[in-house]
Short mmCIF file of C-alpha atoms in Angstrom, two decimals:
data_model
loop_
_atom_site.label_atom_id
_atom_site.label_comp_id
_atom_site.label_asym_id
_atom_site.label_seq_id
_atom_site.Cartn_x
_atom_site.Cartn_y
_atom_site.Cartn_z
CA MET A 1183 95.73 76.24 95.27
CA ASN A 1184 94.86 72.56 94.91
CA ALA A 1185 96.28 71.04 91.66
CA MET A 1186 93.32 69.34 90.45
CA LYS A 1187 91.93 72.08 88.12
CA LYS A 1188 92.36 73.22 84.59
CA TYR A 1189 93.11 76.62 83.35
CA HIS A 1190 91.73 77.65 79.98
CA LEU A 1191 93.44 80.81 80.00
CA ASP A 1192 95.67 82.40 82.78
CA ASN A 1193 97.35 85.68 82.30
CA PHE A 1194 99.22 86.72 85.40
CA PHE A 1195 100.71 90.13 85.73
CA ILE A 1196 100.81 90.50 89.47
CA ASP A 1197 104.68 91.75 89.37
CA SER A 1198 104.15 94.10 86.46
CA PRO A 1199 100.70 95.03 85.77
CA LYS A 1200 99.75 95.78 82.28
CA ILE A 1201 98.47 99.45 81.72
CA TYR A 1202 95.35 99.94 79.25
CA GLY A 1203 94.26 103.47 79.32
CA ASN A 1204 93.20 104.24 83.23
CA VAL A 1205 93.05 100.37 83.91
CA SER A 1206 95.85 98.60 85.36
CA LEU A 1207 95.39 94.72 84.75
CA TYR A 1208 96.79 92.41 87.15
CA GLN A 1209 95.39 88.85 86.14
CA ILE A 1210 92.62 87.69 83.57
CA GLY A 1211 91.52 84.20 82.92
CA ALA A 1212 89.25 81.27 83.03
CA LEU A 1213 89.20 78.22 85.44
CA HIS A 1214 87.44 75.05 85.14
CA CYS A 1215 87.38 73.25 88.74
CA ASN A 1216 86.81 69.59 89.53
CA ALA A 1217 85.01 67.91 92.31
CA ASP A 1218 87.84 68.09 94.83
CA THR A 1219 89.31 71.36 93.78
CA VAL A 1220 89.86 74.33 96.53
CA ILE A 1221 91.53 77.44 95.73
CA ASN A 1222 92.88 78.00 99.01
CA THR A 1223 92.94 80.90 101.10
CA HIS A 1224 95.35 83.61 99.93
CA ARG A 1225 95.73 87.45 100.19
CA GLN A 1226 94.45 89.83 97.45
CA GLY A 1227 97.03 92.44 96.41
CA ASN A 1228 96.12 96.14 95.82
CA TYR A 1229 93.59 95.53 93.00
CA PHE A 1230 89.86 94.64 92.79
CA GLU A 1231 88.87 91.14 91.40
CA LEU A 1232 85.95 89.85 89.60
CA THR A 1233 84.74 86.10 90.04
CA VAL A 1234 82.01 85.18 87.12
CA ILE A 1235 80.52 81.95 87.65
CA THR A 1236 79.82 80.56 84.15
CA ASP A 1237 78.40 77.17 85.36
CA GLY A 1238 78.14 75.16 88.55
CA LYS A 1239 78.04 76.38 92.16
CA GLY A 1240 80.06 76.83 95.32
CA PHE A 1241 80.98 79.10 98.00
CA ILE A 1242 83.55 82.22 97.71
CA SER A 1243 84.99 83.67 101.05
CA ALA A 1244 86.15 87.01 101.69
CA ASP A 1245 88.19 87.58 104.93
CA GLY A 1246 86.74 84.44 106.37
CA LYS A 1247 83.13 85.23 105.56
CA ALA A 1248 81.51 83.03 102.73
CA ALA A 1249 78.80 83.61 100.14
CA ALA A 1250 76.94 81.11 98.07
CA VAL A 1251 77.61 81.49 94.39
CA LYS A 1252 75.81 79.84 91.43
CA LYS A 1253 75.67 80.18 87.42
CA ASN A 1254 75.67 83.92 86.42
CA ASP A 1255 76.77 85.23 89.84
CA ILE A 1256 79.64 87.84 89.95
CA PHE A 1257 81.61 88.16 93.17
CA VAL A 1258 83.69 91.14 93.86
CA SER A 1259 86.85 90.94 95.95
CA TYR A 1260 88.29 94.03 97.28
CA PRO A 1261 92.11 95.05 97.76
CA PHE A 1262 93.88 93.23 100.48
CA GLU A 1263 91.20 90.81 101.56
CA THR A 1264 91.85 87.22 101.99
CA HIS A 1265 90.16 85.10 99.42
CA LYS A 1266 89.21 81.55 98.83
CA ILE A 1267 86.98 79.54 96.58
CA GLN A 1268 85.49 76.15 97.35
CA PRO A 1269 83.32 74.26 94.57
CA ASP A 1270 80.25 72.27 95.28
CA PRO A 1271 81.49 68.57 94.91
CA ASP A 1272 78.34 67.55 92.87
CA ASP A 1273 78.38 70.60 90.52
CA PRO A 1274 81.58 72.10 90.48
CA ILE A 1275 82.16 75.69 89.21
CA PHE A 1276 83.65 76.95 85.84
CA PHE A 1277 84.62 80.92 86.29
CA HIS A 1278 86.19 83.69 84.77
CA TYR A 1279 88.15 86.20 86.68
CA LEU A 1280 89.73 89.64 86.25
CA ALA A 1281 91.89 91.61 88.80
CA PHE A 1282 92.38 95.33 88.17
CA SER A 1283 92.90 98.54 89.54
CA VAL A 1284 91.60 102.10 88.13
CA SER A 1285 94.12 105.22 88.23
CA ASP A 1286 91.41 107.84 87.26
CA PRO A 1287 90.14 109.70 90.45
CA GLU A 1288 86.67 109.60 89.95
CA THR A 1289 86.17 106.27 88.65
CA GLY A 1290 88.67 104.91 91.14
CA GLY A 1291 86.70 106.57 93.82
CA MET A 1292 83.55 104.98 92.76
CA LEU A 1293 85.25 101.72 93.25
CA GLN A 1294 86.54 102.76 96.75
CA ARG A 1295 82.95 103.77 97.61
CA ILE A 1296 81.57 100.18 96.68
CA ALA A 1297 84.20 98.42 98.91
CA HIS A 1298 83.23 100.89 101.86
CA GLU A 1299 79.60 100.56 101.43
CA TYR A 1300 79.34 96.89 100.79
CA PRO A 1301 81.72 95.30 103.17
CA SER A 1302 79.89 91.64 103.35
CA ALA A 1303 80.43 88.90 101.30
CA ALA A 1304 76.82 88.44 100.49
CA GLU A 1305 76.29 92.02 99.53
CA ARG A 1306 78.60 91.89 96.92
CA VAL A 1307 77.14 89.20 94.66
CA LEU A 1308 75.99 90.76 91.54
CA GLN A 1309 73.85 89.48 88.57
CA SER A 1310 74.68 91.45 85.32
CA GLU A 1311 74.63 89.83 81.84
CA PRO A 1312 76.36 92.61 80.21
CA LEU A 1313 79.09 92.76 82.60
CA SER A 1314 79.45 88.91 82.16
CA ALA A 1315 79.47 89.18 78.65
CA ALA A 1316 82.01 92.22 78.58
CA LEU A 1317 84.45 89.85 80.67
CA ALA A 1318 84.02 86.84 78.34
CA ALA A 1319 84.95 89.05 75.43
CA ALA A 1320 87.87 90.52 77.16
CA ILE A 1321 89.07 86.70 77.97
CA ASN A 1322 88.64 86.00 74.19
CA GLU A 1323 90.48 88.82 73.16
CA PHE A 1324 93.21 88.22 75.56
CA SER A 1325 93.58 84.61 74.03
CA SER A 1326 94.37 86.13 70.66
CA ASP A 1327 96.21 88.89 69.22
CA MET A 1328 94.36 90.52 66.63
CA VAL A 1329 94.60 93.96 64.76
CA LEU A 1330 94.01 96.82 67.11
CA SER A 1331 94.00 94.40 70.01
CA ARG A 1332 95.34 96.81 72.44
CA GLU A 1333 92.72 99.50 71.49
CA TYR A 1334 90.08 96.92 71.91
CA ARG A 1335 91.15 95.50 75.38
CA THR A 1336 91.44 99.09 76.62
CA ALA A 1337 87.57 99.61 75.75
CA LEU A 1338 86.53 96.20 77.11
CA LEU A 1339 88.36 96.86 80.48
CA THR A 1340 86.70 100.34 80.50
CA GLU A 1341 83.40 98.98 79.77
CA ILE A 1342 83.79 96.08 82.54
CA THR A 1343 84.50 99.02 85.17
CA VAL A 1344 81.77 101.11 84.25
CA LEU A 1345 79.01 98.09 84.17
CA LEU A 1346 80.81 96.74 87.78
CA ILE A 1347 79.94 100.63 89.02
CA ARG A 1348 76.25 100.77 87.46
CA GLY A 1349 75.76 97.23 88.81
CA PHE A 1350 76.05 98.45 92.20
CA SER A 1351 74.23 101.66 91.73
CA ALA A 1352 71.23 99.89 90.17
CA ARG A 1353 70.86 96.69 92.46
CA ASN A 1354 68.84 98.48 95.43
CA THR A 1355 67.45 101.60 96.50
CA ARG A 1356 70.04 101.82 99.34
CA TYR A 1357 72.54 103.35 96.76
CA ARG A 1358 72.34 106.95 96.69
CA LYS A 1359 74.56 109.54 94.95
CA PRO A 1360 77.24 110.56 97.59
CA ASP A 1361 77.84 114.38 98.49
CA ARG A 1362 80.85 116.41 97.41
CA ASN A 1363 82.89 115.65 100.58
CA GLU A 1364 82.04 111.69 100.21
CA GLU A 1365 83.32 111.79 96.52
CA PHE A 1366 86.38 113.60 97.58
CA VAL A 1367 87.25 111.19 100.13
CA TYR A 1368 86.77 108.18 98.00
CA GLN A 1369 88.95 110.05 95.41
CA ILE A 1370 91.51 110.22 98.39
CA MET A 1371 91.33 106.78 99.06
CA ASN A 1372 91.90 105.82 95.53
CA TYR A 1373 94.92 108.13 94.87
CA ILE A 1374 96.61 106.74 98.25
CA ASN A 1375 95.96 103.15 96.91
CA THR A 1376 97.38 103.86 93.45
CA HIS A 1377 100.25 105.54 94.65
CA ILE A 1378 101.10 103.90 97.72
CA LEU A 1379 104.61 102.79 96.39
CA SER A 1380 105.51 106.22 95.48
CA MET A 1381 104.15 108.31 98.18
CA ARG A 1382 106.38 109.55 100.80
CA SER A 1383 104.20 112.03 102.65
CA LEU A 1384 100.38 112.73 103.07
CA PHE A 1385 101.20 116.21 102.10
CA GLU A 1386 101.57 114.97 98.55
CA LEU A 1387 97.79 115.07 98.38
CA CYS A 1388 97.89 118.85 98.75
CA ASP A 1389 99.53 119.33 95.08
CA ALA A 1390 97.38 116.41 93.93
CA PHE A 1391 93.95 118.06 95.03
CA GLY A 1392 94.75 121.67 95.52
CA TYR A 1393 93.68 121.74 99.25
CA GLU A 1394 95.81 122.46 102.34
CA TYR A 1395 96.31 119.54 104.43
CA SER A 1396 94.43 120.30 107.46
CA ARG A 1397 91.37 120.50 105.20
CA ILE A 1398 91.78 117.20 103.56
CA SER A 1399 92.43 115.63 106.82
CA LYS A 1400 89.04 117.17 108.42
CA ILE A 1401 86.91 116.03 105.40
CA PHE A 1402 88.37 112.61 105.51
CA SER A 1403 87.80 112.24 109.43
CA SER A 1404 84.29 113.68 109.08
CA VAL A 1405 83.28 111.22 106.17
CA THR A 1406 84.85 107.96 107.68
CA GLY A 1407 85.07 108.51 111.27
CA LYS A 1408 88.92 107.58 111.03
CA THR A 1409 92.03 109.54 110.63
CA LEU A 1410 93.72 110.10 107.12
CA GLU A 1411 96.97 108.97 108.89
CA SER A 1412 95.52 105.64 109.91
CA TYR A 1413 94.25 105.02 106.53
CA PHE A 1414 97.65 105.52 104.99
CA ARG A 1415 99.22 103.70 107.55
CA ALA A 1416 96.96 100.66 107.10
CA ARG A 1417 97.53 100.66 103.25
CA ARG A 1418 101.39 100.75 103.44
CA PHE A 1419 101.33 97.82 105.87
CA GLN A 1420 98.57 95.84 104.06
CA THR A 1421 100.65 96.36 100.83
CA ALA A 1422 103.96 95.29 102.54
CA LEU A 1423 102.33 91.95 103.75
CA SER A 1424 100.81 91.45 100.32
CA LEU A 1425 104.42 91.98 98.85
CA LEU A 1426 106.00 89.78 101.38
CA ASN A 1427 103.38 87.13 100.56
CA GLU A 1428 104.39 87.27 96.78
CA ASN A 1429 108.05 86.07 98.20
CA LEU A 1430 109.74 89.34 98.08
CA LYS A 1431 112.81 89.92 100.55
CA VAL A 1432 112.20 91.97 103.44
CA GLY A 1433 114.86 94.56 102.04
CA GLU A 1434 113.18 94.74 98.84
CA VAL A 1435 109.82 95.59 100.53
CA ALA A 1436 111.23 98.28 102.99
CA TYR A 1437 113.06 99.81 99.91
CA MET A 1438 109.84 99.85 97.89
CA LEU A 1439 107.94 101.39 100.52
CA ASN A 1440 110.71 104.38 100.99
CA TYR A 1441 111.87 103.05 104.57
CA SER A 1442 115.37 104.38 105.46
CA SER A 1443 116.44 100.95 106.51
CA VAL A 1444 115.38 97.12 107.10
CA TYR A 1445 115.34 97.75 110.80
CA SER A 1446 112.92 100.67 110.84
CA PHE A 1447 110.56 98.98 108.51
CA SER A 1448 110.66 95.61 110.41
CA LYS A 1449 110.22 97.53 113.87
CA ALA A 1450 107.06 99.52 112.26
CA PHE A 1451 105.72 96.36 110.66
CA LYS A 1452 105.92 94.42 114.04
CA GLN A 1453 104.42 97.39 116.00
CA TYR A 1454 101.48 97.51 113.56
CA PHE A 1455 100.67 93.63 113.07
CA GLY A 1456 102.21 92.23 116.45
CA PHE A 1457 104.68 89.96 114.53
CA SER A 1458 107.76 90.50 112.31
CA PRO A 1459 108.00 90.53 108.45
CA LYS A 1460 109.81 87.05 108.50
CA GLN A 1461 106.82 85.50 110.51
CA SER A 1462 104.29 87.03 107.89
CA LYS A 1463 103.75 83.88 106.01
CA SER A 1464 102.65 81.62 108.69
CA ALA A 1465 99.07 80.68 108.95
CA ASN A 1466 98.47 82.30 112.28
CA SER A 1467 100.17 85.63 111.19
CA ARG A 1468 97.86 85.98 108.16
CA SER A 1469 94.96 85.33 110.35
CA GLU A 1470 95.80 87.88 112.71
CA ALA A 1471 96.67 90.45 109.90
CA ARG A 1472 92.93 89.71 108.42
CA GLN A 1473 91.70 90.98 111.74
CA ARG A 1474 93.95 94.02 112.35
CA PRO A 1475 91.77 97.31 112.06
CA MET A 1476 92.48 100.10 109.84
#
């Protein structure tokens, strides 16, 4: 990130997210950009992020695709994407931001559906005065420590999640109610994403959802056109890449992802991305990883 910027609040919990009910909070804050500020390309972790433009204008990119944003716009970033913010030099932006995930299967599944159905940068720009106000209230609450603060923070983060989902459901007529299989698949995606560091086998989904593995796998493929194994594998290695870019050692990442050895992890990582874990921080590697299909 460029040094020419001013944080009005920056609560950073990436390594150890704070839990508020069903919401895991990774980051919340407010930033005022100067004319020459650039939030350089960086990879998101396993969370959604809201960027609410409170003044000015500029561009926000997701996986290299940029969308113009202005005052009152809300940009939604998805898990594991690359992310960049470039303010307009004549009217630099001031923005609030929030990074979070949701453990509740139903709500988390709705968020996964948004990411699946609205992939382009321009499609995920919203305007919602209630959502913007709720995030502003959350930032104010995290700036202080008042009575029943935890309870109020939990309520605000839950409200933000609901308003985000409602914002997409109401924005145009293209949004429709998913059928039972689609809802089920989005819940599976959310379960995998929120348990990626603890899951040792996809057969754990059988206990979580009460279905035989063959049925789960068949429904997933029928809805997404991809195999359940490919989704799980992609999430594991995207998580690995994110952890490595947060300066964790290769051995630490291998252990966190339940590999039997650093060698087996490094071999699998290189087979997936085409470069080794130690090479993962180079600009070319990050670009290649961004383009790697699920």
